Structures are given as structure tokens and as C-alpha cells.
PDB file of C-alpha atoms in Angstrom:
ATOM      1  CA  UNK A   1     114.187 176.084  36.861  1.00  0.00           C
ATOM      2  CA  UNK A   2     115.415 173.686  39.542  1.00  0.00           C
ATOM      3  CA  UNK A   3     113.106 170.522  40.361  1.00  0.00           C
ATOM      4  CA  UNK A   4     113.086 171.699  44.173  1.00  0.00           C
ATOM      5  CA  UNK A   5     109.501 173.346  43.263  1.00  0.00           C
ATOM      6  CA  UNK A   6     107.010 171.331  42.118  1.00  0.00           C
ATOM      7  CA  UNK A   7     105.746 173.083  39.058  1.00  0.00           C
ATOM      8  CA  UNK A   8     101.727 174.498  39.191  1.00  0.00           C
ATOM      9  CA  UNK A   9     100.419 172.058  36.591  1.00  0.00           C
ATOM     10  CA  UNK A  10     101.761 168.999  38.775  1.00  0.00           C
ATOM     11  CA  UNK A  11      99.872 170.804  41.997  1.00  0.00           C
ATOM     12  CA  UNK A  12      97.308 171.052  40.142  1.00  0.00           C
ATOM     13  CA  UNK A  13      97.052 167.334  38.971  1.00  0.00           C
ATOM     14  CA  UNK A  14      98.068 165.891  42.272  1.00  0.00           C
ATOM     15  CA  UNK A  15      95.237 168.172  43.775  1.00  0.00           C
ATOM     16  CA  UNK A  16      92.223 166.908  41.499  1.00  0.00           C
ATOM     17  CA  UNK A  17      94.065 163.181  41.779  1.00  0.00           C
ATOM     18  CA  UNK A  18      91.622 161.350  44.010  1.00  0.00           C
ATOM     19  CA  UNK A  19      93.755 159.261  46.989  1.00  0.00           C
ATOM     20  CA  UNK A  20      90.898 156.274  46.970  1.00  0.00           C
ATOM     21  CA  UNK A  21      90.198 155.913  43.490  1.00  0.00           C
ATOM     22  CA  UNK A  22      93.848 156.831  41.413  1.00  0.00           C
ATOM     23  CA  UNK A  23      91.682 158.781  39.492  1.00  0.00           C
ATOM     24  CA  UNK A  24      90.913 162.187  38.611  1.00  0.00           C
ATOM     25  CA  UNK A  25      88.924 164.847  39.577  1.00  0.00           C
ATOM     26  CA  UNK A  26      87.332 166.961  36.587  1.00  0.00           C
ATOM     27  CA  UNK A  27      89.477 164.729  34.226  1.00  0.00           C
ATOM     28  CA  UNK A  28      87.477 166.912  31.250  1.00  0.00           C
ATOM     29  CA  UNK A  29      88.545 170.730  31.722  1.00  0.00           C
ATOM     30  CA  UNK A  30      91.783 168.793  34.090  1.00  0.00           C
ATOM     31  CA  UNK A  31      93.207 169.118  30.675  1.00  0.00           C
ATOM     32  CA  UNK A  32      92.902 173.069  30.425  1.00  0.00           C
ATOM     33  CA  UNK A  33      93.150 173.413  33.636  1.00  0.00           C
ATOM     34  CA  UNK A  34      96.800 172.613  33.016  1.00  0.00           C
ATOM     35  CA  UNK A  35      97.668 173.899  29.955  1.00  0.00           C
ATOM     36  CA  UNK A  36      96.432 177.012  31.894  1.00  0.00           C
ATOM     37  CA  UNK A  37      98.734 176.145  34.784  1.00  0.00           C
ATOM     38  CA  UNK A  38     101.156 175.828  32.283  1.00  0.00           C
ATOM     39  CA  UNK A  39     101.241 179.183  31.472  1.00  0.00           C
ATOM     40  CA  UNK A  40     101.274 180.567  34.677  1.00  0.00           C
ATOM     41  CA  UNK A  41     103.950 178.871  35.888  1.00  0.00           C
ATOM     42  CA  UNK A  42     105.884 180.950  32.804  1.00  0.00           C
ATOM     43  CA  UNK A  43     105.069 184.052  34.214  1.00  0.00           C
ATOM     44  CA  UNK A  44     106.244 183.504  37.849  1.00  0.00           C
ATOM     45  CA  UNK A  45     108.788 181.941  35.826  1.00  0.00           C
ATOM     46  CA  UNK A  46     109.894 185.910  33.642  1.00  0.00           C
ATOM     47  CA  UNK A  47     109.381 184.016  30.507  1.00  0.00           C
ATOM     48  CA  UNK A  48     106.095 185.206  29.639  1.00  0.00           C
ATOM     49  CA  UNK A  49     103.442 187.917  30.754  1.00  0.00           C
ATOM     50  CA  UNK A  50      99.663 189.208  30.177  1.00  0.00           C
ATOM     51  CA  UNK A  51      98.847 191.776  27.528  1.00  0.00           C
ATOM     52  CA  UNK A  52      95.282 192.415  28.978  1.00  0.00           C
ATOM     53  CA  UNK A  53      93.363 189.650  27.409  1.00  0.00           C
ATOM     54  CA  UNK A  54      96.971 187.947  25.197  1.00  0.00           C
ATOM     55  CA  UNK A  55     100.011 186.517  26.386  1.00  0.00           C
ATOM     56  CA  UNK A  56     102.848 187.586  24.876  1.00  0.00           C
ATOM     57  CA  UNK A  57     106.910 185.645  25.589  1.00  0.00           C
ATOM     58  CA  UNK A  58     109.235 188.185  26.848  1.00  0.00           C
ATOM     59  CA  UNK A  59     112.362 186.336  27.081  1.00  0.00           C
ATOM     60  CA  UNK A  60     112.490 183.760  25.366  1.00  0.00           C
ATOM     61  CA  UNK A  61     114.812 181.416  27.643  1.00  0.00           C
ATOM     62  CA  UNK A  62     113.978 178.049  27.985  1.00  0.00           C
ATOM     63  CA  UNK A  63     113.505 177.109  31.660  1.00  0.00           C
ATOM     64  CA  UNK A  64     114.707 173.347  32.171  1.00  0.00           C
ATOM     65  CA  UNK A  65     111.404 171.745  32.139  1.00  0.00           C
ATOM     66  CA  UNK A  66     110.345 170.240  29.131  1.00  0.00           C
ATOM     67  CA  UNK A  67     106.987 170.791  29.204  1.00  0.00           C
ATOM     68  CA  UNK A  68     107.241 173.529  29.886  1.00  0.00           C
ATOM     69  CA  UNK A  69     109.595 175.166  27.317  1.00  0.00           C
ATOM     70  CA  UNK A  70     107.480 172.994  25.157  1.00  0.00           C
ATOM     71  CA  UNK A  71     104.519 175.232  25.336  1.00  0.00           C
ATOM     72  CA  UNK A  72     107.199 178.333  25.150  1.00  0.00           C
ATOM     73  CA  UNK A  73     108.725 177.389  21.801  1.00  0.00           C
ATOM     74  CA  UNK A  74     105.181 177.095  20.549  1.00  0.00           C
ATOM     75  CA  UNK A  75     104.078 180.511  21.588  1.00  0.00           C
ATOM     76  CA  UNK A  76     107.622 181.655  20.609  1.00  0.00           C
ATOM     77  CA  UNK A  77     106.510 180.185  17.481  1.00  0.00           C
ATOM     78  CA  UNK A  78     103.464 182.246  17.192  1.00  0.00           C
ATOM     79  CA  UNK A  79     105.711 185.743  16.738  1.00  0.00           C
ATOM     80  CA  UNK A  80     102.828 188.263  18.155  1.00  0.00           C
ATOM     81  CA  UNK A  81     100.294 187.981  21.376  1.00  0.00           C
ATOM     82  CA  UNK A  82      97.644 185.273  21.558  1.00  0.00           C
ATOM     83  CA  UNK A  83      94.683 185.406  23.418  1.00  0.00           C
ATOM     84  CA  UNK A  84      94.883 182.923  26.721  1.00  0.00           C
ATOM     85  CA  UNK A  85      90.978 181.304  25.840  1.00  0.00           C
ATOM     86  CA  UNK A  86      92.463 181.191  21.997  1.00  0.00           C
ATOM     87  CA  UNK A  87      95.948 179.217  23.964  1.00  0.00           C
ATOM     88  CA  UNK A  88      94.213 177.531  26.341  1.00  0.00           C
ATOM     89  CA  UNK A  89      91.444 176.050  24.361  1.00  0.00           C
ATOM     90  CA  UNK A  90      93.711 174.355  20.860  1.00  0.00           C
ATOM     91  CA  UNK A  91      94.252 170.993  20.081  1.00  0.00           C
ATOM     92  CA  UNK A  92      96.252 170.183  22.670  1.00  0.00           C
ATOM     93  CA  UNK A  93      95.158 167.391  24.308  1.00  0.00           C
ATOM     94  CA  UNK A  94      96.794 164.483  26.700  1.00  0.00           C
ATOM     95  CA  UNK A  95      98.490 167.075  29.011  1.00  0.00           C
ATOM     96  CA  UNK A  96      97.168 164.729  31.990  1.00  0.00           C
ATOM     97  CA  UNK A  97      98.035 161.703  30.421  1.00  0.00           C
ATOM     98  CA  UNK A  98     101.609 163.843  30.288  1.00  0.00           C
ATOM     99  CA  UNK A  99     102.251 164.507  33.367  1.00  0.00           C
ATOM    100  CA  UNK A 100     101.004 161.819  34.543  1.00  0.00           C
ATOM    101  CA  UNK A 101     103.000 160.173  33.187  1.00  0.00           C
ATOM    102  CA  UNK A 102     106.225 163.428  34.588  1.00  0.00           C
ATOM    103  CA  UNK A 103     104.945 162.672  38.163  1.00  0.00           C
ATOM    104  CA  UNK A 104     105.368 158.873  37.517  1.00  0.00           C
ATOM    105  CA  UNK A 105     109.357 158.524  36.994  1.00  0.00           C
ATOM    106  CA  UNK A 106     109.719 161.760  39.109  1.00  0.00           C
ATOM    107  CA  UNK A 107     108.458 159.458  41.763  1.00  0.00           C
ATOM    108  CA  UNK A 108     106.009 161.353  42.533  1.00  0.00           C
ATOM    109  CA  UNK A 109     103.197 158.749  42.082  1.00  0.00           C
ATOM    110  CA  UNK A 110     102.917 154.339  41.153  1.00  0.00           C
ATOM    111  CA  UNK A 111     100.488 153.287  38.466  1.00  0.00           C
ATOM    112  CA  UNK A 112      98.294 150.363  39.248  1.00  0.00           C
ATOM    113  CA  UNK A 113      97.361 148.381  36.220  1.00  0.00           C
ATOM    114  CA  UNK A 114      93.579 147.146  36.069  1.00  0.00           C
ATOM    115  CA  UNK A 115      90.640 146.154  34.389  1.00  0.00           C
ATOM    116  CA  UNK A 116      87.395 147.386  33.757  1.00  0.00           C
ATOM    117  CA  UNK A 117      84.180 144.706  33.905  1.00  0.00           C
ATOM    118  CA  UNK A 118      87.047 142.620  34.162  1.00  0.00           C
ATOM    119  CA  UNK A 119      88.207 143.183  30.570  1.00  0.00           C
ATOM    120  CA  UNK A 120      89.204 146.111  29.022  1.00  0.00           C
ATOM    121  CA  UNK A 121      92.486 147.560  30.584  1.00  0.00           C
ATOM    122  CA  UNK A 122      93.213 150.321  33.299  1.00  0.00           C
ATOM    123  CA  UNK A 123      95.824 152.208  34.486  1.00  0.00           C
ATOM    124  CA  UNK A 124      94.900 154.099  38.214  1.00  0.00           C
ATOM    125  CA  UNK A 125      97.760 156.285  40.074  1.00  0.00           C
ATOM    126  CA  UNK A 126      98.781 156.710  43.407  1.00  0.00           C
ATOM    127  CA  UNK A 127     101.029 158.497  45.183  1.00  0.00           C
ATOM    128  CA  UNK A 128     103.452 157.459  46.833  1.00  0.00           C
ATOM    129  CA  UNK A 129     104.034 160.313  49.252  1.00  0.00           C
ATOM    130  CA  UNK A 130     100.986 162.273  50.762  1.00  0.00           C
ATOM    131  CA  UNK A 131     102.218 164.273  52.139  1.00  0.00           C
ATOM    132  CA  UNK A 132     103.027 166.351  48.957  1.00  0.00           C
ATOM    133  CA  UNK A 133      99.709 165.814  47.902  1.00  0.00           C
ATOM    134  CA  UNK A 134      98.736 166.807  52.655  1.00  0.00           C
ATOM    135  CA  UNK A 135     100.898 170.747  51.619  1.00  0.00           C
ATOM    136  CA  UNK A 136      99.532 171.105  48.478  1.00  0.00           C
ATOM    137  CA  UNK A 137      95.702 171.021  50.095  1.00  0.00           C
ATOM    138  CA  UNK A 138      97.270 172.837  53.487  1.00  0.00           C
ATOM    139  CA  UNK A 139      98.332 176.460  50.960  1.00  0.00           C
ATOM    140  CA  UNK A 140      94.402 175.870  49.970  1.00  0.00           C
ATOM    141  CA  UNK A 141      93.098 175.594  53.037  1.00  0.00           C
ATOM    142  CA  UNK A 142      94.928 177.862  55.150  1.00  0.00           C
ATOM    143  CA  UNK A 143      94.362 180.924  51.856  1.00  0.00           C
ATOM    144  CA  UNK A 144      90.223 180.086  53.121  1.00  0.00           C
ATOM    145  CA  UNK A 145      90.227 179.477  56.499  1.00  0.00           C
ATOM    146  CA  UNK A 146      93.134 183.359  57.434  1.00  0.00           C
ATOM    147  CA  UNK A 147      91.267 185.422  54.874  1.00  0.00           C
ATOM    148  CA  UNK A 148      95.873 185.981  54.970  1.00  0.00           C
ATOM    149  CA  UNK A 149      96.094 187.142  50.966  1.00  0.00           C
ATOM    150  CA  UNK A 150      97.759 184.131  49.235  1.00  0.00           C
ATOM    151  CA  UNK A 151     100.924 184.226  47.845  1.00  0.00           C
ATOM    152  CA  UNK A 152     100.991 184.680  44.019  1.00  0.00           C
ATOM    153  CA  UNK A 153     101.504 180.905  43.350  1.00  0.00           C
ATOM    154  CA  UNK A 154      98.884 179.178  45.691  1.00  0.00           C
ATOM    155  CA  UNK A 155      96.675 182.091  44.572  1.00  0.00           C
ATOM    156  CA  UNK A 156      96.784 180.726  41.067  1.00  0.00           C
ATOM    157  CA  UNK A 157      96.611 177.838  41.908  1.00  0.00           C
ATOM    158  CA  UNK A 158      93.255 177.899  43.532  1.00  0.00           C
ATOM    159  CA  UNK A 159      91.448 180.462  40.800  1.00  0.00           C
ATOM    160  CA  UNK A 160      92.682 177.058  38.798  1.00  0.00           C
ATOM    161  CA  UNK A 161      91.853 174.336  41.605  1.00  0.00           C
ATOM    162  CA  UNK A 162      87.237 176.890  41.106  1.00  0.00           C
ATOM    163  CA  UNK A 163      87.625 176.717  36.782  1.00  0.00           C
ATOM    164  CA  UNK A 164      88.187 173.548  36.018  1.00  0.00           C
ATOM    165  CA  UNK A 165      85.499 172.884  39.244  1.00  0.00           C
ATOM    166  CA  UNK A 166      88.150 171.038  41.794  1.00  0.00           C
ATOM    167  CA  UNK A 167      86.065 172.921  44.221  1.00  0.00           C
ATOM    168  CA  UNK A 168      82.668 169.943  45.274  1.00  0.00           C
ATOM    169  CA  UNK A 169      85.617 167.640  44.849  1.00  0.00           C
ATOM    170  CA  UNK A 170      88.272 169.242  47.747  1.00  0.00           C
ATOM    171  CA  UNK A 171      84.841 171.062  49.375  1.00  0.00           C
ATOM    172  CA  UNK A 172      81.946 168.475  49.330  1.00  0.00           C
ATOM    173  CA  UNK A 173      77.835 168.723  49.107  1.00  0.00           C
ATOM    174  CA  UNK A 174      76.055 171.798  51.879  1.00  0.00           C
ATOM    175  CA  UNK A 175      79.085 172.186  54.351  1.00  0.00           C
ATOM    176  CA  UNK A 176      81.544 172.712  52.280  1.00  0.00           C
ATOM    177  CA  UNK A 177      79.696 175.468  50.571  1.00  0.00           C
ATOM    178  CA  UNK A 178      81.008 178.835  51.869  1.00  0.00           C
ATOM    179  CA  UNK A 179      84.680 176.963  51.946  1.00  0.00           C
ATOM    180  CA  UNK A 180      83.556 176.555  48.699  1.00  0.00           C
ATOM    181  CA  UNK A 181      82.787 180.180  47.834  1.00  0.00           C
ATOM    182  CA  UNK A 182      85.829 181.532  49.610  1.00  0.00           C
ATOM    183  CA  UNK A 183      87.286 179.280  47.424  1.00  0.00           C
ATOM    184  CA  UNK A 184      86.498 181.175  45.029  1.00  0.00           C
ATOM    185  CA  UNK A 185      87.226 184.241  45.869  1.00  0.00           C
ATOM    186  CA  UNK A 186      91.500 183.748  46.255  1.00  0.00           C
ATOM    187  CA  UNK A 187      90.799 184.065  42.226  1.00  0.00           C
ATOM    188  CA  UNK A 188      91.348 188.657  42.827  1.00  0.00           C
ATOM    189  CA  UNK A 189      94.298 187.524  44.367  1.00  0.00           C
ATOM    190  CA  UNK A 190      96.523 187.805  41.352  1.00  0.00           C
ATOM    191  CA  UNK A 191      96.303 188.763  38.138  1.00  0.00           C
ATOM    192  CA  UNK A 192      97.194 186.774  36.042  1.00  0.00           C
ATOM    193  CA  UNK A 193      96.184 182.455  37.427  1.00  0.00           C
ATOM    194  CA  UNK A 194      92.826 185.194  36.928  1.00  0.00           C
ATOM    195  CA  UNK A 195      93.045 186.306  33.372  1.00  0.00           C
ATOM    196  CA  UNK A 196      94.231 182.087  32.547  1.00  0.00           C
ATOM    197  CA  UNK A 197      91.555 181.119  35.357  1.00  0.00           C
ATOM    198  CA  UNK A 198      88.740 182.939  32.954  1.00  0.00           C
ATOM    199  CA  UNK A 199      89.976 181.464  29.972  1.00  0.00           C
ATOM    200  CA  UNK A 200      90.099 178.107  31.586  1.00  0.00           C
ATOM    201  CA  UNK A 201      86.248 178.847  31.974  1.00  0.00           C
ATOM    202  CA  UNK A 202      85.660 180.536  28.535  1.00  0.00           C
ATOM    203  CA  UNK A 203      86.194 177.795  27.047  1.00  0.00           C
ATOM    204  CA  UNK A 204      84.365 175.250  28.869  1.00  0.00           C
ATOM    205  CA  UNK A 205      81.073 177.889  27.854  1.00  0.00           C
ATOM    206  CA  UNK A 206      82.708 177.872  24.737  1.00  0.00           C
ATOM    207  CA  UNK A 207      82.403 181.474  24.062  1.00  0.00           C
ATOM    208  CA  UNK A 208      86.548 181.434  23.197  1.00  0.00           C
ATOM    209  CA  UNK A 209      85.864 182.636  19.640  1.00  0.00           C
ATOM    210  CA  UNK A 210      84.022 185.832  21.140  1.00  0.00           C
ATOM    211  CA  UNK A 211      86.582 188.477  22.212  1.00  0.00           C
ATOM    212  CA  UNK A 212      86.234 189.641  25.284  1.00  0.00           C
ATOM    213  CA  UNK A 213      84.692 193.986  26.564  1.00  0.00           C
ATOM    214  CA  UNK A 214      86.764 195.799  27.711  1.00  0.00           C
ATOM    215  CA  UNK A 215      91.254 195.661  26.888  1.00  0.00           C
ATOM    216  CA  UNK A 216      91.791 193.943  30.330  1.00  0.00           C
ATOM    217  CA  UNK A 217      89.125 190.400  30.779  1.00  0.00           C
ATOM    218  CA  UNK A 218      89.552 190.426  33.800  1.00  0.00           C
ATOM    219  CA  UNK A 219      89.142 193.341  35.180  1.00  0.00           C
ATOM    220  CA  UNK A 220      85.825 193.310  37.551  1.00  0.00           C
ATOM    221  CA  UNK A 221      83.560 191.309  34.818  1.00  0.00           C
ATOM    222  CA  UNK A 222      81.676 187.767  36.641  1.00  0.00           C
ATOM    223  CA  UNK A 223      82.731 185.107  35.266  1.00  0.00           C
ATOM    224  CA  UNK A 224      80.304 182.351  33.375  1.00  0.00           C
ATOM    225  CA  UNK A 225      78.592 179.702  35.446  1.00  0.00           C
ATOM    226  CA  UNK A 226      79.824 176.257  34.829  1.00  0.00           C
ATOM    227  CA  UNK A 227      78.261 173.665  32.946  1.00  0.00           C
ATOM    228  CA  UNK A 228      77.423 170.422  34.302  1.00  0.00           C
ATOM    229  CA  UNK A 229      80.358 169.800  37.379  1.00  0.00           C
ATOM    230  CA  UNK A 230      81.649 173.274  36.447  1.00  0.00           C
ATOM    231  CA  UNK A 231      82.283 175.459  38.908  1.00  0.00           C
ATOM    232  CA  UNK A 232      80.656 178.579  39.921  1.00  0.00           C
ATOM    233  CA  UNK A 233      81.070 182.609  39.475  1.00  0.00           C
ATOM    234  CA  UNK A 234      83.693 184.084  39.676  1.00  0.00           C
ATOM    235  CA  UNK A 235      84.721 186.877  40.380  1.00  0.00           C
ATOM    236  CA  UNK A 236      87.203 190.293  38.677  1.00  0.00           C
ATOM    237  CA  UNK A 237      90.483 190.568  38.871  1.00  0.00           C
ATOM    238  CA  UNK A 238      93.197 193.424  38.663  1.00  0.00           C
ATOM    239  CA  UNK A 239      92.501 194.569  34.850  1.00  0.00           C
ATOM    240  CA  UNK A 240      96.165 194.664  33.364  1.00  0.00           C
ATOM    241  CA  UNK A 241      97.415 197.010  31.483  1.00  0.00           C
ATOM    242  CA  UNK A 242      97.835 197.203  27.710  1.00  0.00           C
ATOM    243  CA  UNK A 243     101.908 197.667  27.248  1.00  0.00           C
ATOM    244  CA  UNK A 244     103.189 200.013  23.937  1.00  0.00           C
ATOM    245  CA  UNK A 245     104.328 197.826  21.609  1.00  0.00           C
ATOM    246  CA  UNK A 246     102.541 195.234  23.692  1.00  0.00           C
ATOM    247  CA  UNK A 247      99.299 196.166  22.484  1.00  0.00           C
ATOM    248  CA  UNK A 248     100.471 197.016  18.645  1.00  0.00           C
ATOM    249  CA  UNK A 249     101.496 193.464  18.405  1.00  0.00           C
ATOM    250  CA  UNK A 250      98.019 192.060  19.746  1.00  0.00           C
ATOM    251  CA  UNK A 251      96.211 193.933  17.268  1.00  0.00           C
ATOM    252  CA  UNK A 252      97.189 192.770  13.905  1.00  0.00           C
TER     253      UNK A 252
END
């Protein structure tokens, strides 16, 4: 995978980065969103595929992106498809800092050291090229404004932004209510992004341990409402049919 294209985790993080404060919005849920964004990026690269509410490795060949390849290798070691909600809710904290450090090495952000209350050391991150962040935001704004079905990458980014609660950060107040609603509705335009977004919301709402009803959780169900600062309910996305051998493997 070449570096000419930013990955979804990078875009999600840049979207969450507040240019005024140098901090990220929704930090508690952003790690979950970044784990989900890795899954979508691997799916777009043809390395994994949804199998009902599970994720199966279909091509274990590395992508060339070290962080994505680490996730791909962990999925491969599972041996059988894993439920998206269990993967996203797994003990892999620190993805936000991993990607901030990665963006700093790539020159997309720079770290600014500071202190809290004059004592505690803090680090803020400022984008070095605000045009990149504006371009990412413009894609979402265009999809919301025009109503034209977006490309899968933009649809997945919208689904993840909604899932981690960025809607109120991007489109605040009463004047942003209709934009938040349309952001939520974009979830239906990408089945993989929708599956992952629902899994992120399920983890936040503490329902990761309970299997979903029906063969494909992303189909025709309303997601649970987020907690404080969480996302609004999302509409369903098309169900993913099970494939013979993968479905049998998922049953184990």
C-alpha cells in the first residue's frame, strides 16, 4: 500500500483533531473508532471480508503499512473469523497515541509540549497542513449537502465519525442537527463501514458480549443510543450474506 493515499485511521484522527486546542475530540471512544477504521482499511485493501457479523482474513499478504499489518497478523493468528465487536473491544488501548506519533513522523502534525496547572506535562498536536484536514472535512460536507451516495471510503469515514460521537464536534448546536442526522444516515452506503460502526457503538454501550439477532447485524436494525457524548441512533445498512466455508468456520 503506497503512501500517496491516507488511511482511514489517519483521516479519522485528523478529523477529530481540534485545530484550536491541539487535542482530540471524543478521546475515550476514538481508540475504538481507530480499531474499526483499521478493519475497514484492510477490507478496502482486499485483505479481510465480512462474514455475517464476523471478520475473516481472505488474503494474508502484508499491505506495507506497519500498523495495519500488525492488525492483519493478529487477525490471521485467530485462525477463524472473529466477531467485529470482540475485535474492536479487545485490549489494544493506545491506538490514538500510536497514530498521533505516526502522523508526527509523516510530517502531518507536530507535537507542542506544555504543562497543565503549571506542573503536569502535556502534549498537544497541531496539523502542519490544514489543507489536508479541510479536504477531509469537505468530503463529508459534500456528501451531507448533496445527498449523492459517497464513495465507500467517504461513507465508511462518515459511519466511523458518527459511531465515535464526532457529529457534535463537527456540526455543533441546534443549527448542526440536520447535518448530524444526515451524517448518521450515510452509514447505509458502505456495508463494511456500517458493520464496524455498529460494532463500535455496541462496545460503547456494553453489549459486546451478546450476539446480535439475525445472521447479519448490519441489516435493518437500529443501533443503540450512545451514552453521554455518544452518537445518535443509526439506521441499518444492507446485510452481508454468509459464504459457505466462512459461515461454517464462524460457527465454531
